[in-house]
Amino acid sequence: RFFAGEKKPLAGKRVLVTAGGTVERLDPVRYLTNDSSGKMGYAIAEEAVRMGAQVTLVSGPTALSAPAGAQLVRVQSALDMREAVLSRLDAQDVVVKAAAVADYRPAEAATQKIKKKADTLTLQLVKNPDILQEIGTLKTHQFVIGFAAETENLDDYAMDKLNRKNCDLIVGNDVSQAGAGFGTDTNIVRIYDRSGLVQALSLRSKSEVARELLQLAAQRLISVGD
Ligand code: CTP
Ligand code: CA
């Protein structure tokens, strides 16, 4: 992919990627989760390794194997993911939050299997912390890339998330389009920075999306730092 002798664009950089969906326990045998396959985040981790970065992949449960050369940290819940990410934040140059973090978790996880009783059962859910928003508040030098999964108003919603969560770039995907979003090997994305749309990528493999995204990040890292 790179010409012989060409410097790898992320050499010497530490990149943390989150991937997959989180699992929120209801009881010892039941949980809430979402359709995230982890493919986008794993593709980013793999490309980051290829570009020379030292990569940590914080992943919810997926069917994928860890990309060679990346350090895999397995987590279950949003709270686990938060801890795994924030405890490693200081050491990172780039953070990419591709994970589909559950917005809510059961107010309590029962220690024993919940027994079948009445005809209806109401679950109380409480909001999970927004990890990306916390990173946006805590970051010092890190280049932060968020994702926005939307089914409508992609440009507006993605820009709103970028601003609220203080990201350097945000990757918007319209998950209602065929070939984009959850579970597929391909994606269709629009990448934004603070001033608006930077790049619109038509249907292509998640590996290609990962490469384009990391190339943008690498260019911007160079223009900020060293
Ligand atoms: N995210 C996060 N922690 C959460 C929820 C989301 O870090 N508790 C991150 C995701 O990893 C992603 C970005 O925030 O990078 C946007 O996630 P998304 O679900 O699209 O946005 P939300 O802010 O959760 O808003 P909504 O689901 O209502 O659209
Ligand atoms: Ca959400």
Short mmCIF file of C-alpha atoms and ligand atoms in Angstrom, two decimals:
data_model
loop_
_atom_site.label_atom_id
_atom_site.label_comp_id
_atom_site.label_asym_id
_atom_site.label_seq_id
_atom_site.Cartn_x
_atom_site.Cartn_y
_atom_site.Cartn_z
CA ARG A 1 0.00 0.00 0.00
CA PHE A 2 2.81 2.45 0.76
CA PHE A 3 5.76 2.82 -1.57
CA ALA A 4 9.05 1.41 -0.37
CA GLY A 5 10.86 3.97 1.72
CA GLU A 6 7.73 6.06 2.28
CA LYS A 7 7.27 6.97 5.91
CA LYS A 8 4.20 5.37 7.41
CA PRO A 9 1.87 8.29 8.09
CA LEU A 10 1.00 7.22 11.65
CA ALA A 11 4.44 5.96 12.69
CA GLY A 12 5.12 6.72 16.34
CA LYS A 13 1.46 7.64 17.00
CA ARG A 14 -0.75 5.92 19.54
CA VAL A 15 -4.25 5.31 18.29
CA LEU A 16 -7.14 4.01 20.41
CA VAL A 17 -10.19 2.70 18.57
CA THR A 18 -13.49 1.58 20.10
CA ALA A 19 -15.62 -0.92 18.21
CA GLY A 20 -18.71 -3.05 18.45
CA GLY A 21 -21.83 -2.67 20.51
CA THR A 22 -21.97 -2.71 24.27
CA VAL A 23 -23.83 -5.35 26.26
CA GLU A 24 -26.00 -4.16 29.13
CA ARG A 25 -26.89 -6.89 31.62
CA LEU A 26 -30.42 -7.47 32.86
CA ASP A 27 -29.65 -10.64 34.80
CA PRO A 28 -27.07 -13.46 34.59
CA VAL A 29 -28.54 -14.84 31.35
CA ARG A 30 -30.07 -11.80 29.62
CA TYR A 31 -28.87 -8.50 28.20
CA LEU A 32 -29.66 -5.55 25.93
CA THR A 33 -27.45 -4.82 22.95
CA ASN A 34 -27.61 -3.50 19.34
CA ASP A 35 -26.83 -4.57 15.77
CA SER A 36 -23.25 -3.29 15.64
CA SER A 37 -20.92 -5.89 14.08
CA GLY A 38 -17.68 -4.12 14.99
CA LYS A 39 -16.52 -4.23 11.36
CA MET A 40 -15.96 -0.48 10.93
CA GLY A 41 -13.90 -0.17 14.12
CA TYR A 42 -11.87 -3.32 13.42
CA ALA A 43 -11.13 -2.04 9.89
CA ILE A 44 -9.90 1.25 11.37
CA ALA A 45 -7.68 -0.58 13.87
CA GLU A 46 -6.24 -2.75 11.09
CA GLU A 47 -5.51 0.23 8.83
CA ALA A 48 -3.97 2.18 11.73
CA VAL A 49 -1.55 -0.73 12.33
CA ARG A 50 -0.68 -0.70 8.61
CA MET A 51 0.01 3.02 8.79
CA GLY A 52 2.52 2.40 11.55
CA ALA A 53 0.53 3.33 14.67
CA GLN A 54 0.63 1.62 18.03
CA VAL A 55 -3.01 0.57 18.27
CA THR A 56 -5.33 -0.25 21.17
CA LEU A 57 -8.71 -1.67 20.20
CA VAL A 58 -11.37 -1.46 22.92
CA SER A 59 -14.13 -3.75 21.76
CA GLY A 60 -17.54 -4.91 22.84
CA PRO A 61 -18.36 -8.55 22.07
CA THR A 62 -18.08 -9.26 18.32
CA ALA A 63 -17.59 -12.28 16.05
CA LEU A 64 -14.35 -10.78 14.68
CA SER A 65 -10.77 -11.71 15.47
CA ALA A 66 -8.39 -9.02 16.67
CA PRO A 67 -6.34 -7.39 13.89
CA ALA A 68 -2.73 -8.58 14.02
CA GLY A 69 -0.52 -6.10 15.80
CA ALA A 70 -3.29 -4.32 17.74
CA GLN A 71 -3.72 -4.65 21.49
CA LEU A 72 -7.27 -5.90 22.11
CA VAL A 73 -9.12 -4.87 25.26
CA ARG A 74 -12.43 -6.67 25.58
CA VAL A 75 -15.31 -4.98 27.36
CA GLN A 76 -19.00 -5.66 27.86
CA SER A 77 -20.95 -2.65 29.09
CA ALA A 78 -20.78 1.07 28.36
CA LEU A 79 -19.45 1.58 31.89
CA ASP A 80 -16.65 -0.94 31.22
CA MET A 81 -15.85 0.77 27.93
CA ARG A 82 -15.74 4.17 29.61
CA GLU A 83 -13.22 2.90 32.17
CA ALA A 84 -11.08 1.16 29.52
CA VAL A 85 -10.96 4.29 27.36
CA LEU A 86 -10.56 7.02 29.98
CA SER A 87 -7.79 5.15 31.82
CA ARG A 88 -5.80 5.07 28.55
CA LEU A 89 -6.70 8.52 27.24
CA ASP A 90 -3.56 10.40 28.33
CA ALA A 91 -1.26 8.14 26.32
CA GLN A 92 -3.13 8.54 23.02
CA ASP A 93 -2.52 10.78 20.03
CA VAL A 94 -5.70 9.78 18.23
CA VAL A 95 -9.00 8.41 19.56
CA VAL A 96 -11.61 6.96 17.20
CA LYS A 97 -15.00 6.19 18.71
CA ALA A 98 -16.61 3.79 16.26
CA ALA A 99 -18.40 1.79 18.96
CA ALA A 100 -22.20 1.72 19.18
CA VAL A 101 -22.46 2.48 22.88
CA ALA A 102 -25.84 1.69 24.44
CA ASP A 103 -27.53 4.96 25.35
CA TYR A 104 -29.33 3.31 28.30
CA ARG A 105 -28.72 0.38 30.63
CA PRO A 106 -31.05 -1.44 33.01
CA ALA A 107 -31.29 0.54 36.26
CA GLU A 108 -30.18 -2.60 38.05
CA ALA A 109 -28.75 -5.90 36.91
CA ALA A 110 -30.49 -8.68 38.88
CA THR A 111 -28.01 -11.03 40.55
CA GLN A 112 -30.33 -14.01 39.98
CA LYS A 113 -32.32 -14.94 36.89
CA ILE A 114 -35.50 -12.83 36.74
CA LYS A 115 -38.49 -15.15 37.18
CA LYS A 116 -41.57 -15.06 34.96
CA LYS A 117 -44.51 -13.64 36.92
CA ALA A 118 -47.07 -11.02 35.80
CA ASP A 119 -48.33 -10.61 32.19
CA THR A 120 -46.34 -7.44 31.72
CA LEU A 121 -42.88 -6.51 32.82
CA THR A 122 -41.60 -2.94 32.82
CA LEU A 123 -37.87 -2.39 32.64
CA GLN A 124 -36.41 0.76 34.09
CA LEU A 125 -33.45 2.05 32.10
CA VAL A 126 -31.00 4.76 33.07
CA LYS A 127 -28.82 6.84 30.75
CA ASN A 128 -25.24 5.74 30.21
CA PRO A 129 -22.45 8.31 30.37
CA ASP A 130 -21.50 9.68 26.95
CA ILE A 131 -17.90 8.53 26.59
CA LEU A 132 -17.16 10.65 23.53
CA GLN A 133 -18.51 13.75 25.21
CA GLU A 134 -16.29 13.09 28.23
CA ILE A 135 -13.27 12.66 25.96
CA GLY A 136 -14.17 15.98 24.33
CA THR A 137 -14.07 17.64 27.75
CA LEU A 138 -10.93 15.91 29.04
CA LYS A 139 -8.78 15.96 25.91
CA THR A 140 -5.56 17.93 25.89
CA HIS A 141 -3.63 17.15 22.69
CA GLN A 142 -5.63 14.18 21.35
CA PHE A 143 -7.14 14.20 17.89
CA VAL A 144 -10.67 12.88 18.41
CA ILE A 145 -12.86 11.25 15.78
CA GLY A 146 -16.50 10.48 16.54
CA PHE A 147 -19.20 8.69 14.60
CA ALA A 148 -22.81 9.66 14.05
CA ALA A 149 -25.31 6.97 13.08
CA GLU A 150 -28.43 8.61 11.69
CA THR A 151 -31.53 7.68 9.73
CA GLU A 152 -32.42 11.29 8.73
CA ASN A 153 -30.97 14.84 8.68
CA LEU A 154 -27.42 13.47 8.49
CA ASP A 155 -25.60 16.79 7.93
CA ASP A 156 -27.36 18.63 10.75
CA TYR A 157 -27.26 15.83 13.30
CA ALA A 158 -23.63 14.96 12.59
CA MET A 159 -22.50 18.61 12.86
CA ASP A 160 -24.48 18.98 16.07
CA LYS A 161 -22.71 15.93 17.57
CA LEU A 162 -19.30 17.17 16.42
CA ASN A 163 -19.85 20.49 18.16
CA ARG A 164 -21.47 19.15 21.32
CA LYS A 165 -18.84 16.45 21.79
CA ASN A 166 -15.88 18.64 20.78
CA CYS A 167 -14.60 16.25 18.08
CA ASP A 168 -11.96 17.12 15.49
CA LEU A 169 -13.70 15.01 12.86
CA ILE A 170 -17.03 13.21 12.78
CA VAL A 171 -18.00 10.38 10.45
CA GLY A 172 -21.67 10.51 9.59
CA ASN A 173 -23.35 7.40 8.30
CA ASP A 174 -26.90 7.23 7.12
CA VAL A 175 -27.65 3.75 8.45
CA SER A 176 -30.93 3.58 6.51
CA GLN A 177 -29.05 3.41 3.17
CA ALA A 178 -28.39 -0.05 1.67
CA GLY A 179 -24.71 -0.93 2.01
CA ALA A 180 -24.13 1.43 4.92
CA GLY A 181 -23.95 1.12 8.68
CA PHE A 182 -24.56 -1.92 10.86
CA GLY A 183 -23.38 -5.38 9.85
CA THR A 184 -22.31 -4.65 6.26
CA ASP A 185 -18.77 -4.94 4.83
CA THR A 186 -19.27 -1.60 3.09
CA ASN A 187 -20.17 1.90 4.18
CA ILE A 188 -21.27 5.26 2.79
CA VAL A 189 -20.05 8.15 4.90
CA ARG A 190 -19.78 11.90 5.08
CA ILE A 191 -16.84 13.20 7.10
CA TYR A 192 -17.06 16.64 8.74
CA ASP A 193 -14.79 18.96 10.66
CA ARG A 194 -15.65 22.11 12.60
CA SER A 195 -16.25 24.07 9.42
CA GLY A 196 -18.46 21.49 7.73
CA LEU A 197 -18.26 18.71 5.16
CA VAL A 198 -14.70 17.60 4.38
CA GLN A 199 -15.28 14.47 2.33
CA ALA A 200 -18.27 12.50 1.03
CA LEU A 201 -17.41 8.87 0.32
CA SER A 202 -19.76 6.86 -1.88
CA LEU A 203 -20.23 3.12 -1.33
CA ARG A 204 -16.91 1.36 -0.63
CA SER A 205 -15.42 -1.25 1.69
CA LYS A 206 -15.04 -0.41 5.36
CA SER A 207 -11.26 -0.89 4.87
CA GLU A 208 -11.25 1.84 2.24
CA VAL A 209 -13.33 4.13 4.44
CA ALA A 210 -10.89 3.45 7.28
CA ARG A 211 -7.91 4.35 5.09
CA GLU A 212 -9.45 7.63 3.86
CA LEU A 213 -10.40 8.60 7.39
CA LEU A 214 -6.97 7.87 8.87
CA GLN A 215 -5.26 9.69 6.01
CA LEU A 216 -7.30 12.78 6.85
CA ALA A 217 -6.39 12.41 10.52
CA ALA A 218 -2.69 11.90 9.72
CA GLN A 219 -2.56 15.04 7.55
CA ARG A 220 -4.17 17.06 10.31
CA LEU A 221 -1.88 15.63 13.00
CA ILE A 222 1.14 16.69 10.98
CA SER A 223 -0.21 20.20 10.46
CA VAL A 224 -0.91 20.62 14.20
CA GLY A 225 2.15 19.07 15.81
CA ASP A 226 5.69 18.13 14.81
N1 CTP B 1 -21.11 7.62 22.16
C1 CTP B 1 -20.39 7.46 23.33
N2 CTP B 1 -21.07 7.16 24.50
C2 CTP B 1 -22.40 7.03 24.50
C3 CTP B 1 -23.14 7.19 23.30
C4 CTP B 1 -22.45 7.49 22.14
O1 CTP B 1 -19.16 7.58 23.33
N3 CTP B 1 -23.01 6.75 25.65
C5 CTP B 1 -20.36 7.97 20.94
C6 CTP B 1 -20.39 6.92 19.84
O2 CTP B 1 -19.30 6.03 20.01
C7 CTP B 1 -20.25 7.76 18.59
C8 CTP B 1 -20.92 9.06 18.95
O3 CTP B 1 -20.95 9.11 20.37
O4 CTP B 1 -18.89 8.04 18.28
C9 CTP B 1 -22.31 9.25 18.42
O5 CTP B 1 -23.12 8.17 18.79
P1 CTP B 1 -24.64 8.19 18.35
O6 CTP B 1 -25.35 7.02 18.94
O7 CTP B 1 -24.73 8.43 16.87
O8 CTP B 1 -25.12 9.56 19.06
P2 CTP B 1 -25.80 9.89 20.44
O9 CTP B 1 -25.07 11.10 20.96
O10 CTP B 1 -25.88 8.70 21.33
O11 CTP B 1 -27.24 10.40 20.02
P3 CTP B 1 -28.51 9.56 19.44
O12 CTP B 1 -28.26 8.10 19.63
O13 CTP B 1 -29.66 10.09 20.21
O14 CTP B 1 -28.56 9.94 17.97
CA CA B 2 -26.78 6.69 20.64
#
